[in-house]
Coordinates of C-alpha atoms in Angstrom, one line a residue:
M1 CA -0.2 0.1 0.0
K2 CA 1.6 3.5 -1.1
L3 CA 0.6 6.1 1.6
F4 CA 0.3 9.9 0.4
A5 CA 0.6 12.5 3.0
F6 CA -0.4 15.8 1.7
P7 CA 1.6 18.9 3.1
F8 CA -0.4 21.8 4.6
T9 CA 0.6 25.2 5.2
R10 CA -1.6 28.3 6.4
R11 CA 0.0 30.3 3.6
A12 CA -0.8 27.8 0.9
L13 CA -4.3 27.2 2.0
C14 CA -5.2 30.7 1.7
V15 CA -5.1 30.7 -2.0
T16 CA -7.1 28.3 -4.0
A17 CA -4.5 27.5 -6.6
A18 CA -1.7 26.7 -4.1
A19 CA -4.3 24.4 -2.1
T20 CA -4.8 22.5 -5.1
V21 CA -1.3 22.0 -5.8
L22 CA -0.5 21.2 -2.4
L23 CA -3.4 18.6 -2.0
A24 CA -2.6 17.0 -5.2
Q25 CA 0.7 16.3 -5.0
A26 CA 2.4 13.5 -2.9
G27 CA 5.1 14.5 0.2
G28 CA 6.5 13.8 3.2
A29 CA 4.6 13.0 6.5
M30 CA 3.4 16.0 8.7
A31 CA 3.8 15.9 12.6
A32 CA 0.6 17.9 12.7
T33 CA -2.0 19.5 10.5
P34 CA -2.3 23.3 10.7
K35 CA -3.8 24.9 14.1
D36 CA -6.7 26.8 12.0
T37 CA -7.4 24.2 9.5
L38 CA -9.5 20.7 10.1
V39 CA -8.5 18.0 7.7
V40 CA -11.2 15.0 6.9
A41 CA -10.4 12.1 5.7
W42 CA -13.6 10.4 3.9
A43 CA -14.9 8.9 0.9
I44 CA -16.2 11.9 -1.1
D45 CA -16.6 9.9 -4.6
D46 CA -20.5 9.9 -4.6
I47 CA -20.7 13.9 -4.9
I48 CA -22.0 14.9 -8.2
T49 CA -23.0 18.6 -7.8
M50 CA -23.0 21.2 -5.3
D51 CA -26.1 22.8 -6.1
P52 CA -28.7 22.7 -3.5
G53 CA -31.2 22.1 -6.3
E54 CA -30.0 18.9 -7.5
S55 CA -27.7 17.2 -4.7
F56 CA -28.8 14.3 -3.5
E57 CA -25.8 12.6 -2.2
I58 CA -24.6 11.6 1.5
S59 CA -21.4 13.3 1.5
A60 CA -22.6 16.4 -0.4
G61 CA -25.2 16.3 1.8
E62 CA -22.9 17.1 4.8
I63 CA -21.2 20.3 2.7
L64 CA -24.3 21.9 2.5
G65 CA -25.6 21.3 5.7
N66 CA -22.2 23.3 6.8
T67 CA -22.5 26.0 4.0
Y68 CA -26.3 26.6 3.3
D69 CA -28.7 27.8 5.6
R70 CA -32.4 26.9 5.8
L71 CA -35.3 28.7 7.3
L72 CA -35.5 26.0 10.1
R73 CA -33.4 23.3 11.4
Y74 CA -33.7 20.7 13.6
D75 CA -32.2 20.0 17.2
V76 CA -29.5 17.9 16.6
N77 CA -29.9 16.7 20.2
D78 CA -33.5 16.1 19.9
P79 CA -34.4 15.8 16.3
S80 CA -38.1 16.3 17.1
R81 CA -37.7 19.7 18.0
L82 CA -37.5 22.4 15.3
V83 CA -35.3 25.4 15.9
P84 CA -35.1 28.6 13.9
D85 CA -32.2 29.2 11.3
L86 CA -33.2 32.3 9.0
A87 CA -36.5 32.6 10.3
S88 CA -37.4 34.3 13.4
S89 CA -40.9 32.8 13.3
W90 CA -43.6 30.6 11.8
A91 CA -47.1 29.6 11.9
V92 CA -49.8 27.5 9.9
S93 CA -53.5 29.1 9.1
A94 CA -56.5 27.5 10.5
D95 CA -57.5 25.1 7.5
G96 CA -53.4 23.8 7.5
K97 CA -52.6 25.1 3.8
T98 CA -50.8 28.5 4.2
Y99 CA -47.4 28.8 6.1
T100 CA -46.3 32.1 7.2
F101 CA -42.4 33.3 7.9
A102 CA -40.6 36.1 8.8
L103 CA -37.0 36.4 8.7
K104 CA -34.5 37.7 10.9
P105 CA -33.4 41.2 10.0
G106 CA -29.6 41.9 8.9
L107 CA -28.9 38.6 7.4
K108 CA -26.3 38.5 4.8
F109 CA -25.0 36.1 2.3
A110 CA -21.4 35.2 1.5
S111 CA -21.2 37.7 -1.0
G112 CA -22.3 40.6 1.0
N113 CA -25.5 40.7 -0.7
P114 CA -28.5 40.8 1.9
V115 CA -30.8 38.1 2.6
T116 CA -34.5 38.7 1.6
A117 CA -37.8 36.7 1.3
D118 CA -37.3 37.1 -2.0
D119 CA -34.3 34.7 -2.2
V120 CA -36.0 32.3 -0.2
A121 CA -39.1 32.1 -2.6
F122 CA -36.8 32.1 -5.3
S123 CA -34.8 29.2 -3.8
Y124 CA -37.8 27.4 -3.4
Q125 CA -39.2 28.1 -7.0
R126 CA -35.8 27.3 -8.4
A127 CA -36.0 23.8 -7.1
V128 CA -39.0 22.9 -8.5
L129 CA -38.3 24.8 -12.0
L130 CA -35.2 22.6 -12.1
D131 CA -37.3 19.5 -11.1
K132 CA -34.2 17.6 -10.3
S133 CA -33.9 14.4 -8.1
P134 CA -34.5 16.2 -4.8
A135 CA -37.5 18.5 -5.9
F136 CA -40.1 16.1 -5.1
I137 CA -39.6 17.0 -1.1
L138 CA -41.2 20.3 -2.3
T139 CA -43.3 19.3 -5.4
Q140 CA -45.2 16.3 -2.8
F141 CA -46.9 19.7 -1.8
G142 CA -48.7 20.4 -5.0
L143 CA -46.4 22.7 -6.2
T144 CA -45.7 22.9 -10.0
R145 CA -43.5 24.5 -12.7
E146 CA -47.0 26.5 -13.4
N147 CA -48.0 27.2 -9.9
V148 CA -44.9 27.6 -7.7
R149 CA -44.4 31.3 -8.2
D150 CA -47.8 32.0 -6.8
K151 CA -47.8 29.3 -4.2
V152 CA -44.7 30.3 -2.6
K153 CA -44.0 34.3 -2.5
A154 CA -42.5 37.0 -1.0
T155 CA -45.5 39.2 1.0
G156 CA -42.7 41.9 2.1
P157 CA -38.8 42.1 2.5
L158 CA -38.7 39.5 5.4
S159 CA -41.8 37.8 4.9
L160 CA -43.2 34.7 3.0
T161 CA -46.0 32.4 2.1
F162 CA -45.9 28.7 1.2
E163 CA -49.2 27.2 0.3
T164 CA -49.7 23.4 0.1
D165 CA -52.4 21.7 -1.6
K166 CA -53.7 19.7 1.2
S167 CA -53.8 20.0 5.1
Y168 CA -50.6 18.0 5.8
A169 CA -49.4 17.2 9.3
P170 CA -47.6 20.6 10.2
T171 CA -44.8 19.0 11.7
F172 CA -44.0 17.1 8.5
V173 CA -44.2 20.3 6.2
Y174 CA -41.6 21.6 8.6
N175 CA -39.1 18.9 8.8
C176 CA -39.2 18.9 4.9
L177 CA -38.0 22.7 5.1
T178 CA -34.9 21.5 6.8
A179 CA -33.7 19.3 3.7
N180 CA -30.8 20.5 1.6
V181 CA -33.3 21.1 -1.6
A182 CA -34.8 24.1 0.8
S183 CA -31.4 25.6 1.3
I184 CA -31.4 29.4 0.8
I185 CA -29.5 30.6 -2.0
D186 CA -28.2 34.2 -3.3
K187 CA -30.6 34.9 -6.0
K188 CA -28.6 38.1 -7.4
L189 CA -25.5 36.3 -7.4
V190 CA -26.8 32.9 -8.9
L191 CA -28.8 34.9 -11.5
S192 CA -25.5 36.9 -12.5
H193 CA -24.0 33.6 -13.9
E194 CA -27.5 32.6 -15.8
V195 CA -26.8 31.3 -19.3
N196 CA -29.7 30.8 -21.6
G197 CA -32.3 30.7 -18.7
D198 CA -30.8 27.9 -16.7
M199 CA -31.2 29.9 -13.2
G200 CA -27.3 29.5 -12.8
Y201 CA -27.5 25.7 -13.2
A202 CA -24.2 25.1 -14.4
W203 CA -22.5 27.5 -12.4
L204 CA -23.9 26.4 -9.2
K205 CA -22.6 23.0 -9.7
T206 CA -19.2 24.0 -8.9
H207 CA -20.0 27.1 -7.0
Y208 CA -21.5 28.4 -3.9
A209 CA -24.2 30.8 -3.4
G210 CA -25.0 30.5 0.6
S211 CA -25.0 32.1 3.7
G212 CA -23.8 29.4 6.1
P213 CA -21.3 29.4 8.6
L214 CA -18.9 27.7 6.3
K215 CA -18.4 28.8 2.3
L216 CA -17.5 26.7 -0.2
R217 CA -13.7 27.6 -1.9
E218 CA -13.1 24.4 -3.8
W219 CA -14.4 21.1 -5.1
R220 CA -12.3 18.8 -7.0
A221 CA -14.4 15.5 -7.5
N222 CA -12.6 12.5 -6.1
E223 CA -10.0 14.8 -4.7
I224 CA -11.0 17.6 -2.1
V225 CA -13.5 19.6 -0.7
A226 CA -12.2 22.9 0.7
L227 CA -14.5 24.8 3.0
E228 CA -13.5 28.2 4.7
R229 CA -15.2 30.4 7.4
N230 CA -17.9 32.8 6.4
D231 CA -17.1 36.2 8.1
N232 CA -20.8 37.1 7.1
Y233 CA -22.9 34.3 9.1
H234 CA -25.3 35.3 11.3
G235 CA -24.7 32.7 14.0
D236 CA -21.3 31.8 15.9
K237 CA -18.4 31.8 13.6
S238 CA -16.8 28.8 12.7
R239 CA -13.7 28.2 15.0
M240 CA -11.9 26.9 12.3
A241 CA -10.7 28.9 9.5
R242 CA -11.0 26.2 7.0
V243 CA -12.1 22.4 6.6
I244 CA -10.6 20.1 4.0
Y245 CA -12.3 16.9 3.1
R246 CA -9.3 14.7 1.5
H247 CA -10.9 11.8 -0.5
V248 CA -9.6 8.5 0.8
K249 CA -11.5 5.4 0.0
E250 CA -9.3 3.0 1.7
A251 CA -10.0 2.5 5.6
A252 CA -6.3 1.2 6.5
T253 CA -5.1 4.3 4.8
Q254 CA -7.4 6.6 6.7
R255 CA -6.0 5.1 9.8
L256 CA -2.7 5.4 8.8
L257 CA -3.2 9.0 8.0
L258 CA -4.8 9.7 11.3
E259 CA -2.2 7.7 13.5
K260 CA 0.1 9.9 11.6
G261 CA -1.5 13.2 12.6
D262 CA -1.6 13.9 8.6
V263 CA -5.5 14.2 9.0
D264 CA -7.7 15.0 12.2
I265 CA -10.6 13.2 11.6
A266 CA -11.2 9.7 9.8
R267 CA -14.7 8.8 8.9
N268 CA -14.8 5.3 7.2
L269 CA -12.9 3.2 9.4
S270 CA -13.6 -0.3 9.4
P271 CA -14.1 -2.6 12.7
E272 CA -10.4 -4.0 12.2
D273 CA -9.1 -0.4 12.0
L274 CA -11.3 0.8 15.1
A275 CA -10.1 -2.2 17.4
A276 CA -6.6 -1.3 16.1
L277 CA -7.1 2.3 17.5
A278 CA -8.6 1.4 20.5
G279 CA -5.5 1.5 22.9
N280 CA -3.9 4.4 20.9
K281 CA -4.2 7.4 23.6
A282 CA -3.9 10.1 20.9
I283 CA -6.8 8.7 19.2
K284 CA -10.5 9.0 20.4
T285 CA -13.8 8.0 18.9
T286 CA -17.3 9.3 18.7
S287 CA -20.6 7.6 17.2
T288 CA -24.3 8.1 16.7
P289 CA -27.1 6.1 15.4
K290 CA -27.6 7.3 12.0
G291 CA -31.1 7.5 9.8
T292 CA -29.1 5.9 7.1
V293 CA -29.9 2.3 6.0
Y294 CA -28.0 0.1 3.8
Y295 CA -29.7 -2.5 1.2
I296 CA -29.5 -4.5 -1.9
S297 CA -32.1 -3.9 -4.4
M298 CA -33.4 -5.9 -7.6
N299 CA -34.9 -4.4 -10.6
Q300 CA -38.1 -5.9 -11.8
K301 CA -37.3 -4.9 -15.2
N302 CA -35.2 -8.3 -14.7
P303 CA -37.8 -11.1 -15.5
N304 CA -36.2 -13.4 -13.1
L305 CA -36.2 -10.8 -10.1
A306 CA -40.0 -9.8 -11.1
K307 CA -40.7 -13.2 -9.5
P308 CA -42.0 -13.0 -5.9
E309 CA -40.5 -16.1 -5.1
V310 CA -36.8 -15.1 -6.4
R311 CA -37.3 -11.9 -4.6
E312 CA -37.9 -13.7 -1.1
A313 CA -35.3 -16.3 -2.2
L314 CA -32.6 -13.5 -2.4
K315 CA -33.5 -12.3 1.1
W316 CA -32.9 -15.8 2.8
L317 CA -29.8 -16.1 0.9
V318 CA -27.6 -13.1 3.0
D319 CA -26.0 -14.3 6.1
Y320 CA -27.1 -11.3 8.3
A321 CA -25.4 -12.7 11.6
A322 CA -22.1 -13.2 10.2
I323 CA -22.3 -9.7 8.6
G324 CA -23.6 -8.2 11.8
D325 CA -20.6 -10.0 13.6
T326 CA -17.8 -9.1 11.5
L327 CA -18.5 -6.5 8.5
I328 CA -20.6 -3.9 10.2
K329 CA -19.6 -4.9 14.0
N330 CA -19.6 -1.6 16.1
I331 CA -20.4 0.6 12.7
G332 CA -24.0 -1.0 12.0
M333 CA -26.7 -2.8 13.5
V334 CA -28.8 -5.5 11.3
H335 CA -32.1 -4.3 10.5
Q336 CA -34.4 -5.7 8.0
N337 CA -37.1 -2.5 7.6
F338 CA -36.9 0.3 5.4
M339 CA -37.7 2.9 8.2
P340 CA -34.6 3.2 10.6
V341 CA -34.8 3.1 14.2
G342 CA -35.5 6.3 15.8
L343 CA -38.2 7.9 13.2
L344 CA -41.6 7.4 14.0
G345 CA -43.3 4.1 13.2
A346 CA -39.9 2.2 13.1
S347 CA -40.0 -2.0 13.3
K348 CA -37.3 -3.8 14.8
D349 CA -38.4 -7.1 13.2
N350 CA -35.7 -8.8 11.5
P351 CA -37.5 -12.1 10.2
Y352 CA -34.7 -13.4 7.7
K353 CA -31.4 -15.3 8.2
L354 CA -29.3 -17.3 5.8
D355 CA -31.6 -20.5 4.8
V356 CA -30.2 -21.8 1.8
A357 CA -32.3 -24.9 1.5
R358 CA -35.4 -22.6 1.9
A359 CA -34.0 -20.2 -1.1
K360 CA -33.8 -23.3 -3.4
A361 CA -37.2 -24.5 -2.4
L362 CA -38.4 -20.6 -3.6
L363 CA -36.5 -21.0 -6.8
A364 CA -37.8 -24.3 -7.7
K365 CA -41.4 -23.0 -7.1
A366 CA -40.4 -19.7 -9.3
G367 CA -39.4 -22.1 -12.1
V368 CA -35.6 -21.5 -11.9
P369 CA -34.1 -24.6 -9.9
N370 CA -30.8 -24.4 -11.5
G371 CA -30.5 -20.7 -10.7
F372 CA -29.2 -18.1 -12.9
K373 CA -26.9 -15.2 -13.8
L374 CA -27.1 -11.6 -12.3
T375 CA -25.1 -8.6 -11.9
I376 CA -24.5 -6.3 -9.1
D377 CA -23.2 -2.5 -9.2
M378 CA -21.2 -1.8 -6.1
R379 CA -19.6 1.2 -5.0
T380 CA -16.0 0.2 -3.7
V381 CA -16.0 1.2 -0.3
Q382 CA -16.5 -0.9 2.9
P383 CA -18.1 -2.2 4.2
V384 CA -20.1 -2.3 0.8
Q385 CA -17.5 -4.3 -0.7
G386 CA -17.0 -6.9 2.0
I387 CA -21.0 -7.6 2.1
T388 CA -21.4 -7.7 -1.6
E389 CA -18.6 -10.3 -2.1
A390 CA -20.3 -12.2 1.1
F391 CA -23.6 -12.4 -0.7
Q392 CA -22.2 -13.4 -4.0
Q393 CA -20.8 -16.5 -2.3
T394 CA -23.9 -17.3 -0.1
A395 CA -25.9 -16.9 -3.7
K396 CA -23.5 -19.1 -5.2
R397 CA -24.7 -21.9 -3.1
A398 CA -28.5 -21.5 -4.4
G399 CA -27.2 -21.6 -7.9
I400 CA -27.3 -17.9 -8.5
D401 CA -24.0 -16.5 -10.1
I402 CA -23.3 -12.8 -9.4
E403 CA -20.9 -10.9 -11.1
I404 CA -19.9 -7.8 -9.2
L405 CA -19.5 -4.6 -11.4
P406 CA -17.4 -2.3 -9.4
G407 CA -17.5 1.5 -9.4
D408 CA -17.1 4.7 -8.0
G409 CA -20.5 6.4 -6.1
K410 CA -21.2 9.0 -9.0
Q411 CA -20.8 5.9 -11.6
T412 CA -23.1 3.5 -9.5
L413 CA -25.7 6.2 -8.9
T414 CA -26.2 7.2 -12.4
K415 CA -26.6 3.9 -13.4
Y416 CA -29.0 3.1 -10.4
R417 CA -31.1 6.2 -11.4
A418 CA -31.4 5.3 -15.2
R419 CA -32.6 1.7 -13.5
T420 CA -30.4 0.0 -16.1
H421 CA -29.0 -2.6 -13.3
D422 CA -29.9 -6.0 -12.2
L423 CA -28.8 -5.9 -8.5
Y424 CA -27.7 -2.5 -6.7
I425 CA -26.2 -2.2 -2.9
G426 CA -26.3 1.3 -1.8
Q427 CA -27.5 3.3 1.0
W428 CA -30.5 5.7 1.8
G429 CA -30.0 8.5 4.3
A430 CA -33.2 10.5 5.8
D431 CA -33.2 13.8 4.0
Y432 CA -35.4 15.1 7.1
W433 CA -36.3 13.8 10.4
D434 CA -40.1 12.6 9.4
P435 CA -40.9 9.1 8.4
H436 CA -42.1 10.2 5.1
T437 CA -38.8 10.8 4.5
N438 CA -38.6 6.9 3.7
A439 CA -41.4 6.2 1.8
T440 CA -39.6 6.8 -1.3
F441 CA -38.9 2.5 -0.6
V442 CA -42.9 2.1 -0.9
Q443 CA -44.0 4.8 -3.0
N444 CA -44.0 4.9 -6.9
P445 CA -47.6 6.9 -8.2
D446 CA -46.1 6.4 -12.1
N447 CA -43.8 3.2 -13.1
S448 CA -43.2 4.8 -16.5
D449 CA -39.7 5.6 -17.8
D450 CA -40.4 8.9 -18.0
A451 CA -42.5 9.4 -14.6
K452 CA -41.6 12.6 -13.1
A453 CA -41.2 11.6 -9.4
K454 CA -38.3 8.8 -9.2
P455 CA -38.1 7.4 -5.5
L456 CA -36.6 4.2 -4.8
A457 CA -39.3 1.8 -5.7
W458 CA -39.5 3.5 -9.0
R459 CA -35.6 3.0 -9.6
N460 CA -36.4 -0.6 -9.2
A461 CA -39.5 -0.8 -11.5
W462 CA -41.6 -1.7 -8.3
A463 CA -45.0 -0.8 -9.1
T464 CA -47.1 0.0 -5.5
P465 CA -50.4 1.1 -6.0
E466 CA -51.5 -0.1 -2.5
L467 CA -48.4 1.0 -0.5
T468 CA -48.4 4.3 -2.3
K469 CA -52.0 4.8 -1.0
K470 CA -50.9 4.1 2.5
A471 CA -48.2 6.2 2.3
D472 CA -50.5 9.2 1.1
A473 CA -52.6 8.6 4.0
A474 CA -50.0 8.3 6.5
V475 CA -48.5 11.7 5.5
L476 CA -51.9 13.6 6.2
E477 CA -52.5 11.8 9.4
R478 CA -52.2 14.0 12.4
D479 CA -53.1 11.7 15.1
A480 CA -49.2 10.5 15.9
G481 CA -50.5 7.0 17.0
K482 CA -52.5 6.3 14.2
R483 CA -49.7 7.3 11.7
K484 CA -47.4 5.2 13.4
A485 CA -49.6 2.1 13.1
L486 CA -49.8 2.9 9.3
Y487 CA -46.1 2.7 9.0
E488 CA -45.7 -0.3 10.9
D489 CA -48.4 -2.0 8.6
M490 CA -46.1 -0.7 5.6
Q491 CA -43.0 -2.2 6.6
A492 CA -44.7 -5.6 7.1
E493 CA -46.0 -5.9 3.9
F494 CA -42.6 -4.2 2.3
R495 CA -40.7 -7.2 3.9
K496 CA -42.7 -9.6 2.6
S497 CA -43.1 -8.5 -1.2
S498 CA -40.5 -5.7 -1.8
P499 CA -37.7 -6.0 -4.0
F500 CA -35.4 -4.4 -1.2
I501 CA -32.8 -6.7 0.9
M502 CA -32.6 -4.5 3.9
L503 CA -29.1 -5.4 5.5
Y504 CA -28.7 -2.8 8.2
Q505 CA -28.6 0.7 9.8
Q506 CA -25.8 2.6 10.1
L507 CA -23.9 3.5 13.4
E508 CA -21.4 6.3 12.5
V509 CA -18.5 6.3 14.0
A510 CA -15.6 8.7 13.7
A511 CA -12.0 8.5 14.8
M512 CA -10.1 11.5 15.6
R513 CA -6.7 13.4 16.9
A514 CA -7.3 13.6 20.8
N515 CA -6.9 17.2 20.5
V516 CA -10.4 17.5 18.4
N517 CA -13.1 18.7 20.2
G518 CA -16.8 19.6 19.5
L519 CA -17.3 16.8 16.8
K520 CA -20.9 15.3 17.4
L521 CA -22.1 13.3 14.1
G522 CA -25.6 14.1 13.4
P523 CA -28.5 11.6 12.6
T524 CA -29.1 12.9 9.1
S525 CA -26.3 13.5 6.4
D526 CA -26.6 17.2 6.6
T527 CA -26.5 17.5 10.4
T528 CA -23.0 16.9 11.1
Y529 CA -21.8 20.0 11.7
M530 CA -17.6 20.8 11.3
F531 CA -18.2 24.8 11.9
K532 CA -18.5 23.6 15.7
V533 CA -15.5 21.6 15.9
T534 CA -12.1 23.2 17.5
K535 CA -9.0 22.0 17.8

């Protein structure tokens, strides 16, 4: 294994060009990172864009959570509690369809432009008009390209209204507005880079137009993300002058960099690496249950996978116990439901285990007693790679020959979103702290290739008319007990019939140098706040 150590100096990191050169070249190991710079080793190859209107990936979610504000956030220590961000107050009308917000006065974007209600309205309108992957978080409230300018609008310099088509549970609406797609962007700055009416879309892929505590300095795909303090931020300023994310895929390399002092935090360590660090007094760890679930999905366009007996057989061909005891030890817990523990209505039922004989009987019933061949698209990071290889071996025992197609996060996601896969192994992280965020596993109102909404059920060509109705009903139910029961019922049906093999819920662990303080891993991808970390 070749270890690359990237030298950092304060002076160099103040200049983008110099930072790029230093971060891209190999050099000698350092004793420590600069005092005013936090360096994080993390696999960030899933990042596709830095535009909040399009970004829908785990790593990018954290970047946006540190660089963009929303009207509201939720309390990381108590996700059921909403707290103000840019909003000073909010309310809902008696009929439950009109939400009003007032902004704090005197706010500024990183550019120096004032934050106004028109910027908020534009941000929501733009996301709906672009109609990229995360837009459904807003369009599910009846917003369309045709009506969004009327439904979301500024009513004064610091006030706006947000109208929904139905009387939803208010907490659901508010929670959706904490998502990355509801980030507030600098209208004046973005439109100054507009080309052919694209609302700054091409420019914002790699640039920044926010008001958060950190601002994006540079993103080099599969290399680095460089953030720096936003001195115009309205709240407590970042204690670090800059935060550098280094793309390091191998867990063992992350551990070595951490031990040598070349990075301050390592984010993708394996159970073996964590065990090796346990006796190192220079290293400490922190962890939190994450609203992120890992799964293998089966494309229903494959005629064999469309057979219910085959779907069930594959669920009996995973050695969940061995995976739990080894590959995800201390970094995850076996979980066979689409709702992560911690959200309303989450189930802890785990009925499946490795049972090759049972799987063979189901395959025979499906008319494929001798098995068949499949491919699986896999991001080459651990523990995903180890789980995929283990599944390949156990499936082979029932006659199913699985070819692994490795790739980086961007490659596998792009293919998955085009639903041209057989099998796909991946993860889904809650976009906001409400159970409806994971209804994407069961909702699919239109299964056609040109459907407007493309949730996870759609990506696997799984038509779900009855489950879609139940999910639609659950999001309108204001009684928490009744709503909880609806989600429990959906999960029971999902476990039985879905084309998803749910594997585990993430327990995210980060290891850090002993001088790093204040790191708290959030339950969602956008709530790990690096701007609160000190050294």
